[in-house]
CSV table of N, CA and C in Angstrom, one decimal:
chain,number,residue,atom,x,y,z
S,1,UNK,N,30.0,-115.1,119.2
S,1,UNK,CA,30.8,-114.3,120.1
S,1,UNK,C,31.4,-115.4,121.1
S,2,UNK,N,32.3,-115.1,121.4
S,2,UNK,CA,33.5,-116.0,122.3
S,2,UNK,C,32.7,-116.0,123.3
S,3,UNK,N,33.0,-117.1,124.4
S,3,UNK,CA,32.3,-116.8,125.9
S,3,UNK,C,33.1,-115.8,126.6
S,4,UNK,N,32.6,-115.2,127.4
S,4,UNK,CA,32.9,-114.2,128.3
S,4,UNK,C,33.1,-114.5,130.0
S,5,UNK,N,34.2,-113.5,130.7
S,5,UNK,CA,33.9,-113.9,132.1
S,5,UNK,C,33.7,-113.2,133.2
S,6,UNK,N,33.4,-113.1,134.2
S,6,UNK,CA,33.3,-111.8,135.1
S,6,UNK,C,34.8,-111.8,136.2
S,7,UNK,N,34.8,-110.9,137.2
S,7,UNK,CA,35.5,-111.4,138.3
S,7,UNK,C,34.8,-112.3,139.1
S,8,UNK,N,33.4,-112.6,139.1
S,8,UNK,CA,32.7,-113.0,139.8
S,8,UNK,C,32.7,-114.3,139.8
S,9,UNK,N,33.4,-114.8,138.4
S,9,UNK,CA,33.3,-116.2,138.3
S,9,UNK,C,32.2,-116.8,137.9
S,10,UNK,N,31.3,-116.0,137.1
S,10,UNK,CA,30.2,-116.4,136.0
S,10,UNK,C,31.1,-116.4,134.5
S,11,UNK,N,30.3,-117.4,133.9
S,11,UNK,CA,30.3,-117.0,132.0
S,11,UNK,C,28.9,-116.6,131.8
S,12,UNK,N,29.8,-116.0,130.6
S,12,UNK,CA,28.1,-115.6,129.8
S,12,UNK,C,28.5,-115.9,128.2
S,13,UNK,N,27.9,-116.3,127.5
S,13,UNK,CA,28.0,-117.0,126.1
S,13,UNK,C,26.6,-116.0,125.5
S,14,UNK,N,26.7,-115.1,124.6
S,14,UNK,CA,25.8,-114.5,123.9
S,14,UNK,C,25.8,-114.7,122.3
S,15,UNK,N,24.1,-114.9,122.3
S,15,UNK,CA,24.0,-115.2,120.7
S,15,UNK,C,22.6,-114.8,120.6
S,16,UNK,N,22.7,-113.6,119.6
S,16,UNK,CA,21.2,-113.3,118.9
S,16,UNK,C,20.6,-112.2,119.7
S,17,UNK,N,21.2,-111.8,120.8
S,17,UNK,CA,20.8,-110.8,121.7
S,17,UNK,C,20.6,-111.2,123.0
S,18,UNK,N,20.9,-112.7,123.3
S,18,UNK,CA,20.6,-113.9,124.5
S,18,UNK,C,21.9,-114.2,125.0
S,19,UNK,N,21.6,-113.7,126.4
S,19,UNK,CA,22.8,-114.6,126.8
S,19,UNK,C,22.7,-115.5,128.0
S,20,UNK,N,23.4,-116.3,127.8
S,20,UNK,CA,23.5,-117.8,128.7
S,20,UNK,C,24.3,-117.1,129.7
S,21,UNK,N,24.4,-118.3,130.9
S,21,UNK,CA,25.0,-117.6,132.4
S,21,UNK,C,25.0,-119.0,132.8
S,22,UNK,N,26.2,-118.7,133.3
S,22,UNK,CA,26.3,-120.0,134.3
S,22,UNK,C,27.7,-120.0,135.0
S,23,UNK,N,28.3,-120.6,136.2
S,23,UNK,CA,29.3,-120.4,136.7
S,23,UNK,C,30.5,-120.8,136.6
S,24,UNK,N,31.9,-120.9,136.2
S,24,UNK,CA,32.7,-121.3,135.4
S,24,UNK,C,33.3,-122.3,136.2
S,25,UNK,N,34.6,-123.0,135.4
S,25,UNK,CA,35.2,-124.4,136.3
S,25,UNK,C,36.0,-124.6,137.2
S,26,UNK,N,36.1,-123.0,137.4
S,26,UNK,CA,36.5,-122.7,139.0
S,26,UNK,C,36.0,-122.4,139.5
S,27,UNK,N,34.9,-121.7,140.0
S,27,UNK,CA,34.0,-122.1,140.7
S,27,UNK,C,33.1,-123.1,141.4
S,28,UNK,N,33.3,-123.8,140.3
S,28,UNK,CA,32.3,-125.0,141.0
S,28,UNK,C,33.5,-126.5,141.5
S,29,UNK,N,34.7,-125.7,141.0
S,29,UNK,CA,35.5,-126.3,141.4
S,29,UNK,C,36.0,-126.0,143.2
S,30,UNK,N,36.1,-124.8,143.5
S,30,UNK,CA,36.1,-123.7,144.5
S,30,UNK,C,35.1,-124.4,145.7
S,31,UNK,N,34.2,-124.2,145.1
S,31,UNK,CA,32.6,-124.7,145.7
S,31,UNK,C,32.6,-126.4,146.3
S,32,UNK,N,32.9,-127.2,145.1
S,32,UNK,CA,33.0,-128.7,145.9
S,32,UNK,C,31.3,-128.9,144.9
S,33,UNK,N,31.3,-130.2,145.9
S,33,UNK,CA,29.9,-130.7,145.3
S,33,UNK,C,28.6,-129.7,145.5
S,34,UNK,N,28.0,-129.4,144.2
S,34,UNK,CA,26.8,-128.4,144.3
S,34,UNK,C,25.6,-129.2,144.5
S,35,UNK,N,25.0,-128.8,145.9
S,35,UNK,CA,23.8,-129.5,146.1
S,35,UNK,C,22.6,-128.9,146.0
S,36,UNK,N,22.4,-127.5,145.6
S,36,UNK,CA,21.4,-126.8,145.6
S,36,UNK,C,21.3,-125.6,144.7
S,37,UNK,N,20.6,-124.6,143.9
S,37,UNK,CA,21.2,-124.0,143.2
S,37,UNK,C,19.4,-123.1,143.1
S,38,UNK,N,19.6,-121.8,143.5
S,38,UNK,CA,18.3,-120.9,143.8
S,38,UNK,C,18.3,-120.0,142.0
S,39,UNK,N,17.3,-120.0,141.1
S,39,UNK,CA,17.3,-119.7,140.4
S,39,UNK,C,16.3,-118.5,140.1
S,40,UNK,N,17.0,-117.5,139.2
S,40,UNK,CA,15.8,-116.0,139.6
S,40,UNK,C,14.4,-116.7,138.9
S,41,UNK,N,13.6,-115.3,138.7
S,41,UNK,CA,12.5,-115.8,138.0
S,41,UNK,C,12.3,-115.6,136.8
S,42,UNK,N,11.7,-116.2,136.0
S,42,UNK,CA,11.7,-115.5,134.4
S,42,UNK,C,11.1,-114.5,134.3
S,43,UNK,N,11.1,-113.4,133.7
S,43,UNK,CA,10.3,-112.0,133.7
S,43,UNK,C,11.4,-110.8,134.5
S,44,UNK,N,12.0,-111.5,135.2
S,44,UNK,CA,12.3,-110.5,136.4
S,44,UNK,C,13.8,-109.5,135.5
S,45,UNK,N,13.5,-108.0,135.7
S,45,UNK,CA,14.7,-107.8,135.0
S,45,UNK,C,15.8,-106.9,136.5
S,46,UNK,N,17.0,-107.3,135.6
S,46,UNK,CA,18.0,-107.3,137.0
S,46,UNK,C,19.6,-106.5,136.4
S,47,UNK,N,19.5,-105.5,137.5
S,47,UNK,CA,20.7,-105.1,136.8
S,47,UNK,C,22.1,-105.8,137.2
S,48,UNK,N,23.3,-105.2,135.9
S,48,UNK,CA,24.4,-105.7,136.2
S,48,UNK,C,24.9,-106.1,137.4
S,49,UNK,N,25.6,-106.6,138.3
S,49,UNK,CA,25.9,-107.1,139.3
S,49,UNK,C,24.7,-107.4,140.3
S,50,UNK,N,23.3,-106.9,140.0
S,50,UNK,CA,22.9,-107.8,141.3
S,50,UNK,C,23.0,-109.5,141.3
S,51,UNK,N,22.6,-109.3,142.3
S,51,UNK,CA,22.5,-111.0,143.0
S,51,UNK,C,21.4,-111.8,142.1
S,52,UNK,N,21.1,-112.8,141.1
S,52,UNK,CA,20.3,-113.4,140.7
S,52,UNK,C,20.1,-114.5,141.0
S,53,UNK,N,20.9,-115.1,142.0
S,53,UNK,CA,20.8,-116.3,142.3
S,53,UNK,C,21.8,-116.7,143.1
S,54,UNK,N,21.6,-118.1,143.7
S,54,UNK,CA,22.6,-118.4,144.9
S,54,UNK,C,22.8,-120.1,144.4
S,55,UNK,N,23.8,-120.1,144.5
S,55,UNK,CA,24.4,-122.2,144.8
S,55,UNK,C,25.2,-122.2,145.7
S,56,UNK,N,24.7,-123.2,146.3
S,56,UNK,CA,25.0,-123.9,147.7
S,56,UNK,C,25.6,-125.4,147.6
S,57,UNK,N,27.3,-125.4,148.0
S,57,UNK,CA,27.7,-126.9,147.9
S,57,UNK,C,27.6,-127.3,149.4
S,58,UNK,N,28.2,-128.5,149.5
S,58,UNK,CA,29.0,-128.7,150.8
S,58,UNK,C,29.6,-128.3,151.1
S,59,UNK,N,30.3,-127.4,150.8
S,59,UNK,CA,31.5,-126.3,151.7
S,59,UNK,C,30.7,-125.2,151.8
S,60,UNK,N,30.1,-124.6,151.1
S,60,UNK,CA,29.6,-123.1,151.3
S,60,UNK,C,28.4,-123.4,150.2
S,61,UNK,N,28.1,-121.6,150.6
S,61,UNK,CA,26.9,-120.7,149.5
S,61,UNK,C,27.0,-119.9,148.7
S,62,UNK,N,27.2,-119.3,147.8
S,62,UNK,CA,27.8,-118.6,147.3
S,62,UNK,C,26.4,-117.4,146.4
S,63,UNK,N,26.9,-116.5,146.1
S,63,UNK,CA,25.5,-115.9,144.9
S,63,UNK,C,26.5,-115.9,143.8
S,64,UNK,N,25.2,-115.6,142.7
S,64,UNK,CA,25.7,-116.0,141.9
S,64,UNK,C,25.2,-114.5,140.6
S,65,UNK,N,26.4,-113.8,140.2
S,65,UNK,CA,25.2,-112.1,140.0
S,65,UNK,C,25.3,-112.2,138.3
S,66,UNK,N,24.4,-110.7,138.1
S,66,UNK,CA,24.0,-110.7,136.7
S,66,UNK,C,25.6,-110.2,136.2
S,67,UNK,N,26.2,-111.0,134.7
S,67,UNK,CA,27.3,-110.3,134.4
S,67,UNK,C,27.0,-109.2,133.5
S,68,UNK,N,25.1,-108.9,133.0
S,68,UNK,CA,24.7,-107.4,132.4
S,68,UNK,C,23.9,-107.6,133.1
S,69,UNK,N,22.7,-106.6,132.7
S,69,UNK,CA,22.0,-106.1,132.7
S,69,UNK,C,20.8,-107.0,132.1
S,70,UNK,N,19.8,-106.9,132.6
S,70,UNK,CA,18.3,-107.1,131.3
S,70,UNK,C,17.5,-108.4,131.8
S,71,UNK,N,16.5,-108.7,131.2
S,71,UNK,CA,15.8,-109.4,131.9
S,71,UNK,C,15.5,-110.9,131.4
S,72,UNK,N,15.4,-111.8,132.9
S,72,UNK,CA,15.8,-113.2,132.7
S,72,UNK,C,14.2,-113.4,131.6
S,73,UNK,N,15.3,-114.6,130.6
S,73,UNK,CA,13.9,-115.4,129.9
S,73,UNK,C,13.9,-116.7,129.8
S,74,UNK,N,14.7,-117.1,130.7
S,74,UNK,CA,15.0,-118.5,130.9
S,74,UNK,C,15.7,-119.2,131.9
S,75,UNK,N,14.9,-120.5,132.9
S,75,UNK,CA,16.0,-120.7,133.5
S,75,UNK,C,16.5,-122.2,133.4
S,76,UNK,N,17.3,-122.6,134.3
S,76,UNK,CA,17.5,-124.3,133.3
S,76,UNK,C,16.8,-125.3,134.7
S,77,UNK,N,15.6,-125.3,134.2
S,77,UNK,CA,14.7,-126.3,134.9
S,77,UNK,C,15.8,-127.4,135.8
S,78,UNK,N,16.5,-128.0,134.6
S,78,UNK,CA,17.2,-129.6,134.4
S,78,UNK,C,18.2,-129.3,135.6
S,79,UNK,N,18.6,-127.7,135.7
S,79,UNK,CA,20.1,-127.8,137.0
S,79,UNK,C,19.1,-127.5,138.1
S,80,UNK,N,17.9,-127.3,138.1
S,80,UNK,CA,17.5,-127.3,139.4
S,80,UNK,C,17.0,-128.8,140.3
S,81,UNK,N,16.6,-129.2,139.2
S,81,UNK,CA,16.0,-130.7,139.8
S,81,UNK,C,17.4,-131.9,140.3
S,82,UNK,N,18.6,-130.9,139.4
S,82,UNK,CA,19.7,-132.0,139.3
S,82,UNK,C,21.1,-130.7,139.5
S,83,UNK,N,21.4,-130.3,140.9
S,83,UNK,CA,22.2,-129.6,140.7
S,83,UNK,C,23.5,-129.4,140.2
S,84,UNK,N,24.1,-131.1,140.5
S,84,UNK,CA,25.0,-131.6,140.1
S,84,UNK,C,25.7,-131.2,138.5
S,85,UNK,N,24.3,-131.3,137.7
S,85,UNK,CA,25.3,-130.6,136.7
S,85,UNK,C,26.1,-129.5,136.5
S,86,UNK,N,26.1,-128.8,137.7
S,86,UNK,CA,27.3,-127.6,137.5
S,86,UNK,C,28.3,-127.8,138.2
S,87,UNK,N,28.6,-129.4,138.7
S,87,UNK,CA,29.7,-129.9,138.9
S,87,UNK,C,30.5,-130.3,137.6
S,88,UNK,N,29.8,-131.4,137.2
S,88,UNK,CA,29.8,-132.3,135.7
S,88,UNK,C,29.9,-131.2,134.6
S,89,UNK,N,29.3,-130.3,134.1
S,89,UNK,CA,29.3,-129.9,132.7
S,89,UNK,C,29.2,-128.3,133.3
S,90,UNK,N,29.5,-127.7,133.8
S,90,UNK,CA,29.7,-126.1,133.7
S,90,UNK,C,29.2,-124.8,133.1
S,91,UNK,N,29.6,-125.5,132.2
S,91,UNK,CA,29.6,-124.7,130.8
S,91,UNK,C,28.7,-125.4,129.7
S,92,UNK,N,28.2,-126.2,130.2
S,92,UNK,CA,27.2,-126.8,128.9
S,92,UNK,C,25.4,-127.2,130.0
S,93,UNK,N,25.5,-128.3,130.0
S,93,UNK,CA,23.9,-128.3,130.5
S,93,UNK,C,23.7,-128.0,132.0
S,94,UNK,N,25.0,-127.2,132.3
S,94,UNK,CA,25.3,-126.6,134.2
S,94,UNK,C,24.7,-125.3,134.1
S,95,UNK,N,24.2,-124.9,132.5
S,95,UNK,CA,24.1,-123.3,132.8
S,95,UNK,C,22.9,-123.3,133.7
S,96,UNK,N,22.7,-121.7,134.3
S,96,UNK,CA,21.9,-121.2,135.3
S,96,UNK,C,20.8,-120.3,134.5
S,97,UNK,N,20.9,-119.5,133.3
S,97,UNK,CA,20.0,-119.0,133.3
S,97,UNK,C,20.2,-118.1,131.9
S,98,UNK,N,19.0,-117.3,131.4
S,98,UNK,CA,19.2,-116.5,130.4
S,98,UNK,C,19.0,-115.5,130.2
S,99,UNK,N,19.4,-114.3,129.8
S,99,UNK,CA,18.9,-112.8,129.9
S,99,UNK,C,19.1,-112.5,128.5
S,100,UNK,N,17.9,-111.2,128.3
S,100,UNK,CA,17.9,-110.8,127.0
S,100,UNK,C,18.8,-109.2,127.6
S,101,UNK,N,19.3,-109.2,127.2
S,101,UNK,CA,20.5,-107.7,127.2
S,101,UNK,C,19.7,-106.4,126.7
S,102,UNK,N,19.8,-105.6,128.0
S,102,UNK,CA,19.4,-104.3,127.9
S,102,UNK,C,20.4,-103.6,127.3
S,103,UNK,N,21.9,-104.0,127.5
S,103,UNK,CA,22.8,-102.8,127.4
S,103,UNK,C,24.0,-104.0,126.7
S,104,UNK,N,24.2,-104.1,125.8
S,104,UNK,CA,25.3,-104.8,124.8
S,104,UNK,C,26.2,-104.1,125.2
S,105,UNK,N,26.9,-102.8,125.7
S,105,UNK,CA,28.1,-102.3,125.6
S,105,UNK,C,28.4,-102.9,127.1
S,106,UNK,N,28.2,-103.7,127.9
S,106,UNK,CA,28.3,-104.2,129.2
S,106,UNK,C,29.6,-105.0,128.9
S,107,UNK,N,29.2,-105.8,127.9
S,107,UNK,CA,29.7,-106.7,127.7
S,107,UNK,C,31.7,-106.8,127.6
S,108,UNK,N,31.4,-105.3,127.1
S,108,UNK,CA,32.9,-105.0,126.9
S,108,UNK,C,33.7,-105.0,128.0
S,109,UNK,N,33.5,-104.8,129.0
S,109,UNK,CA,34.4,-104.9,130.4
S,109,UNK,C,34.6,-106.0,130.8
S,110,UNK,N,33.8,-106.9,130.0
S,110,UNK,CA,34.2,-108.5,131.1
S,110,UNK,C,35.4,-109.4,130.2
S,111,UNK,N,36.1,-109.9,130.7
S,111,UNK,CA,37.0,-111.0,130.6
S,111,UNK,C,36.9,-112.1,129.3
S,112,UNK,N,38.2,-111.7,128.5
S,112,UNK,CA,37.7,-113.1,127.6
S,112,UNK,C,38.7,-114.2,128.1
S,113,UNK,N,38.6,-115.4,128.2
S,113,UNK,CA,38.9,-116.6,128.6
S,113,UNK,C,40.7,-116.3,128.8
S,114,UNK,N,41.8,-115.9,128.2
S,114,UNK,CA,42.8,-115.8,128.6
S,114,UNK,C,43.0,-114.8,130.0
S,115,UNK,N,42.2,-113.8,130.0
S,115,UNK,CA,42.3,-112.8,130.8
S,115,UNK,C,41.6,-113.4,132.3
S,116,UNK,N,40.6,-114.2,132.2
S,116,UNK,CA,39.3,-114.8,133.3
S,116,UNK,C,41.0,-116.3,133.6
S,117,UNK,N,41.6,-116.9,133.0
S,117,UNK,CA,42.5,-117.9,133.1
S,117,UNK,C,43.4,-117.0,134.4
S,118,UNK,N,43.9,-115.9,133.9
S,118,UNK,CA,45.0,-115.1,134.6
S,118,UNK,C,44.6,-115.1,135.9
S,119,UNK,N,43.5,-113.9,135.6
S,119,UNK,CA,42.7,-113.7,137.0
S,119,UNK,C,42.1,-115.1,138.1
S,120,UNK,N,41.9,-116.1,137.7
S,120,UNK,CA,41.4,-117.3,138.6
S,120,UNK,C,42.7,-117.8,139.1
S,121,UNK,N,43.8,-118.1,138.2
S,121,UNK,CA,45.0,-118.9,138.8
S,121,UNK,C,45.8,-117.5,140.0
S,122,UNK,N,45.7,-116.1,139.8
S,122,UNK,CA,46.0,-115.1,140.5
S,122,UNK,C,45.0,-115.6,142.1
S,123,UNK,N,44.2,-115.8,141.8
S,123,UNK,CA,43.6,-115.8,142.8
S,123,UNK,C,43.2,-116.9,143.8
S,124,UNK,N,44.3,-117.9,143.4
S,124,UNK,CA,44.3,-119.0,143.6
S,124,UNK,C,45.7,-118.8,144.9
């Protein structure tokens, strides 16, 4: 499955019933240098749009929410110790975290990459 995007300015990349999360290249572009990055807990299940987390650059803080539903089973150790990678790589070893999907038909509302393109330069 293609990656996916929110208004919120998360991706979500799903495979096997798992999906990856992490904040896209405007965002962290938006954001400036990411110095801090608050990550949920594993176990914890959270529904669609709440708040799961927060990154904090030099310019601001931002949260950072669920784009479904379901509960986290992973978070990426490596962006916490080094938050920078969600300057550097975004979309690859920048992700934030992983949820197993309560509700697969969530997924249908969110943005595929031409549509999340439209909406970020609109909003620019």
């Amino acid at each position: 499955m293609p990656i996916q995007y929110t208004e919120d300015h998360e991706w979500i990349n799903v495979e096997g019933g798992i999906a990856t999360v992490g904040i896209t290249h405007h965002a962290q572009d938006a954001l400036g240098d990411v110095v801090f990055v608050d990550l949920p807990e594993v176990g914890a299940t959270l529904d669609q749009k709440a708040v799961a987390g927060v990154v904090e650059s030099v310019k601001a803080a931002a949260d950072v929410y669920m784009p479904v539903s379901g509960e986290i089973t992973e978070v990426n150790e490596a962006l916490r110790a080094d938050p920078a990678l969600a300057n550097s790589d975004p979309l690859g070893a920048g992700w934030f975290f992983k949820v197993k999907l309560s509700d697969a038909s969530q997924l249908d509302a969110l943005l595929d990459e031409t549509a999340y393109a439209k909406f970020a330069e609109a909003a620019e």
